[in-house]
Short mmCIF file of C-alpha atoms in Angstrom, two decimals:
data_model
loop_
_atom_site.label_atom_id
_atom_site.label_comp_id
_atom_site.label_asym_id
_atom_site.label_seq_id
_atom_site.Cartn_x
_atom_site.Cartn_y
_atom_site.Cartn_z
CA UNK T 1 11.89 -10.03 -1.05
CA UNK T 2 12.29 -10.76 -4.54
CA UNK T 3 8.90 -10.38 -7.00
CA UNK T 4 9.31 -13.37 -8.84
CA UNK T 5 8.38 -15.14 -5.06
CA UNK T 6 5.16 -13.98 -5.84
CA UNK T 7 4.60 -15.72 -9.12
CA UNK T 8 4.24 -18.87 -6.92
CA UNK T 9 1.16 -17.37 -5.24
CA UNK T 10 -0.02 -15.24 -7.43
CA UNK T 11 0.57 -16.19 -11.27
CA UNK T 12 2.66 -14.17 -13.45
CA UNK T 13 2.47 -10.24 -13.10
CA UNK T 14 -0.27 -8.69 -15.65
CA UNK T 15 1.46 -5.54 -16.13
CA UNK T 16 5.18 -5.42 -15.80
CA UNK T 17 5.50 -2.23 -15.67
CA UNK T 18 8.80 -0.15 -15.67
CA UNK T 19 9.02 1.03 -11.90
CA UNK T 20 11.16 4.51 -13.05
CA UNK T 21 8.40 5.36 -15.54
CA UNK T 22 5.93 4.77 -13.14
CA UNK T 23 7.16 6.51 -10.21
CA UNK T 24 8.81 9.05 -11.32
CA UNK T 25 6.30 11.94 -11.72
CA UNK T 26 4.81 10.79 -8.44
CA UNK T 27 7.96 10.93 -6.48
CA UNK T 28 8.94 14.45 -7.96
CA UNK T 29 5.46 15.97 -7.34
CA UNK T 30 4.95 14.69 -3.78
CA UNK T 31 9.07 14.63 -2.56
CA UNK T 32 8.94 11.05 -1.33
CA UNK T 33 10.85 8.60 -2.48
CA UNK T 34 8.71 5.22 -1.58
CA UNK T 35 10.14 1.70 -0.70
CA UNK T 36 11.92 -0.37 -3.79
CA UNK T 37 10.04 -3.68 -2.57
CA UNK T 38 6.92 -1.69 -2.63
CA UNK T 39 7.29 -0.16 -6.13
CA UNK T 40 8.12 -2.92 -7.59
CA UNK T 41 5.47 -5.42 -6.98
CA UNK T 42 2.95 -2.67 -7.61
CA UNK T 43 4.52 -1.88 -11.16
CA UNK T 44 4.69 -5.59 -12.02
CA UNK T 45 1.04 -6.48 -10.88
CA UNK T 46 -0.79 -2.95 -11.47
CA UNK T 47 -3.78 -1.67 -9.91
CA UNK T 48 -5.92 -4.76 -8.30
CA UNK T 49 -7.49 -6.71 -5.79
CA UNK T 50 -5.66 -9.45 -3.78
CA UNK T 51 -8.40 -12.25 -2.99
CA UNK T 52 -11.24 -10.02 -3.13
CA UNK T 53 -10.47 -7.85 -0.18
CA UNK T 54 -7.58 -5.60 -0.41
CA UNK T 55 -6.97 -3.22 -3.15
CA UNK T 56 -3.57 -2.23 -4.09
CA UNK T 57 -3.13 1.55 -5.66
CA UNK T 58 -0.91 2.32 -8.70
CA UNK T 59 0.30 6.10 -9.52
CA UNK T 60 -0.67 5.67 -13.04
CA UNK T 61 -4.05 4.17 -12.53
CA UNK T 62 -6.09 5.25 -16.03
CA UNK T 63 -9.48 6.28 -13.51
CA UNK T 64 -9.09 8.24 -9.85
CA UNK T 65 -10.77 4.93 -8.56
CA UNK T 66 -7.31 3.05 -8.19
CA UNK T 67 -4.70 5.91 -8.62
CA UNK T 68 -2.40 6.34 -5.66
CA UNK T 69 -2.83 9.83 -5.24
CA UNK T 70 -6.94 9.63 -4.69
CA UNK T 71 -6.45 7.28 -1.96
CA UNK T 72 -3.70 9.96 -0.38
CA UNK T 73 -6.23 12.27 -0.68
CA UNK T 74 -9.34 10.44 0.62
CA UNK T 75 -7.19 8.83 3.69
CA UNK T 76 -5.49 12.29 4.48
CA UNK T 77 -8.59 13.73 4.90
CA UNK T 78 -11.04 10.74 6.51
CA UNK T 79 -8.23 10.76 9.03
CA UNK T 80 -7.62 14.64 9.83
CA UNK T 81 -11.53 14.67 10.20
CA UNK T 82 -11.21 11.61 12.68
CA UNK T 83 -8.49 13.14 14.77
CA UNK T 84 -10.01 15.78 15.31
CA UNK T 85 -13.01 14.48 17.11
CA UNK T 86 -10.84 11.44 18.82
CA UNK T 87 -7.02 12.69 18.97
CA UNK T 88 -6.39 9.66 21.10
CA UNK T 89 -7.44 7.26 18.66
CA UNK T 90 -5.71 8.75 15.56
CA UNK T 91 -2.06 9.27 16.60
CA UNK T 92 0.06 8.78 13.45
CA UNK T 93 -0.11 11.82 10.87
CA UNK T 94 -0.81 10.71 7.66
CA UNK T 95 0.63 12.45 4.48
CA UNK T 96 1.00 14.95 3.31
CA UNK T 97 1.52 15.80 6.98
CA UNK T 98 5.26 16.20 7.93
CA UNK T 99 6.49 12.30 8.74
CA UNK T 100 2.67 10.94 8.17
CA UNK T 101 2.10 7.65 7.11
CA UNK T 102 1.11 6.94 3.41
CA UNK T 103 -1.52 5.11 2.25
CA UNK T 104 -0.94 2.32 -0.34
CA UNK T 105 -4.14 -0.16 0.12
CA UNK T 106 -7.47 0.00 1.53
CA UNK T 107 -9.49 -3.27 2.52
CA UNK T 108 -13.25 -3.82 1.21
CA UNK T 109 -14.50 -2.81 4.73
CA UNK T 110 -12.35 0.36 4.70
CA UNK T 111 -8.85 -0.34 6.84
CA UNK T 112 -5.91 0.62 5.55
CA UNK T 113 -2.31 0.06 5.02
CA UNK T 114 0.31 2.15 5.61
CA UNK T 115 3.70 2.60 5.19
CA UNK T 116 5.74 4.11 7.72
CA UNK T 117 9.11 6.57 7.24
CA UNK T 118 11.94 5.10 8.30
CA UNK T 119 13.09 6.61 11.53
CA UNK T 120 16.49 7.32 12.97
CA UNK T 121 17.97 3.93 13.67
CA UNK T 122 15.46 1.84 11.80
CA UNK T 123 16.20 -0.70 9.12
CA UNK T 124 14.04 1.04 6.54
CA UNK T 125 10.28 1.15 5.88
CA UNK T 126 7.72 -0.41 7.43
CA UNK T 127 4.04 -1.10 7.67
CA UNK T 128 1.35 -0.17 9.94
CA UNK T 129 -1.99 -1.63 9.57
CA UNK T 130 -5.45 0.44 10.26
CA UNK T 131 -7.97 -1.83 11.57
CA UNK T 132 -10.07 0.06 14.13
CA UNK T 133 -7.01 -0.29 16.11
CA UNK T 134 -2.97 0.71 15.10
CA UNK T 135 -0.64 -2.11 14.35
CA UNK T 136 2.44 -1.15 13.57
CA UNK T 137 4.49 -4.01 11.23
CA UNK T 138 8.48 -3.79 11.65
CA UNK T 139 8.84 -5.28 8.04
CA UNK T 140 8.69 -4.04 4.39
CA UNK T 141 6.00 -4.03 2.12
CA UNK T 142 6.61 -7.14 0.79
CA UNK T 143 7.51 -8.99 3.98
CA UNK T 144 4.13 -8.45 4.73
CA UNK T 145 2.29 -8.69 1.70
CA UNK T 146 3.52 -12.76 1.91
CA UNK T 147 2.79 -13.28 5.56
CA UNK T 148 -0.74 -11.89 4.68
CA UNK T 149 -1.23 -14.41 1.47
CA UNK T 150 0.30 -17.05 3.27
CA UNK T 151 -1.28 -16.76 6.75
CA UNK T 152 1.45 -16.48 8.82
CA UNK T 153 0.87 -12.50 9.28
CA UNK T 154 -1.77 -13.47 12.55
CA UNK T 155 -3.74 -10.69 11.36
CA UNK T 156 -6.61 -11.24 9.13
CA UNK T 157 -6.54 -8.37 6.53
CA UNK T 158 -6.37 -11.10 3.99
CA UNK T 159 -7.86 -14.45 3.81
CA UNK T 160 -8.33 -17.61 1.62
CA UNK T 161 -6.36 -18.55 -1.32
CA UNK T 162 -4.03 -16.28 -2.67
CA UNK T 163 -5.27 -14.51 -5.46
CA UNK T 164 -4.94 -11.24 -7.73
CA UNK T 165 -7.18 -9.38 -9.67
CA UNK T 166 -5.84 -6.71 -11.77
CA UNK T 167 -9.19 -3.92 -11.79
CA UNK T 168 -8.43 -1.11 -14.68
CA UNK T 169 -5.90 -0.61 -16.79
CA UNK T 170 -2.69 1.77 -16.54
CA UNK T 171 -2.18 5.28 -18.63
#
């Protein structure tokens, strides 16, 4: 989906970023190459929070508070500590494990979303939602980053009028 669809929803984009800067020395350090939709509307929109209840991560995030990589860390190991008391509960991986899901948002009360490898005979990435329960999304980022703002998703991560708040600034 195309970025400038957002402007309609959200205003124009804060930061406007340049997604190879940005990227880059994430990509090289952790040997994943994330989703183009994804990078994208993060770079143009920065570190924030869509209508007050999920933020959205950025790799260049001037404090640890919105920087990609915290929220790696943090999720990787909330949810090693979790599987190991209820394997049942917690059965994707999460990176840095081998095929784990990343992290790229976390909601006010603590869920998270995810974005899944693409597997052998899938059309690309995808998302999977943590909400005290698994939902895996069969769409890209921004796929479902629309059907959230625009309530056609069925899922309530986000509600109310669309709306972003860039929080920090970018190194």
């Amino acid at each position: 989906m195309e970025i400038s669809r957002f402007h309609e929803l959200l205003g124009l984009p804060s930061v406007n970023g340049d997604v190879e800067y940005d990227w880059r020395d994430l990509e090289t350090r952790s040997g994943v190459a994330l989703p183009a939709d994804y990078k994208q509307f993060v770079t143009a929109y920065g570190p924030g929070c869509l209508n007050e209840q999920l933020y959205l991560f950025h790799p260049r995030a001037a404090s640890d508070g919105l920087r990609l990589e915290e929220l790696w860390r943090q999720a990787s190991y909330a949810y090693s500590e979790l599987a190991r008391s209820a394997p049942d509960m917690y059965p994707y991986p999460i990176y840095p494990e081998v095929g784990g899901l990343i992290p790229v948002a976390r909601s006010m009360s603590g869920n998270h979303v995810l974005l899944s490898l693409p597997k052998a005979g899938d059309r690309g990435w995808s998302v999977v939602l943590e909400m005290g329960q698994w939902i895996p999304l069969n769409m890209p980022f921004t796929d479902f980053l629309w059907q959230s703002l625009t309530g056609e998703l069925g899922v309530p991560l986000i509600e109310g009028e669309p709306l972003f708040e860039p929080v920090g600034a970018i190194e």
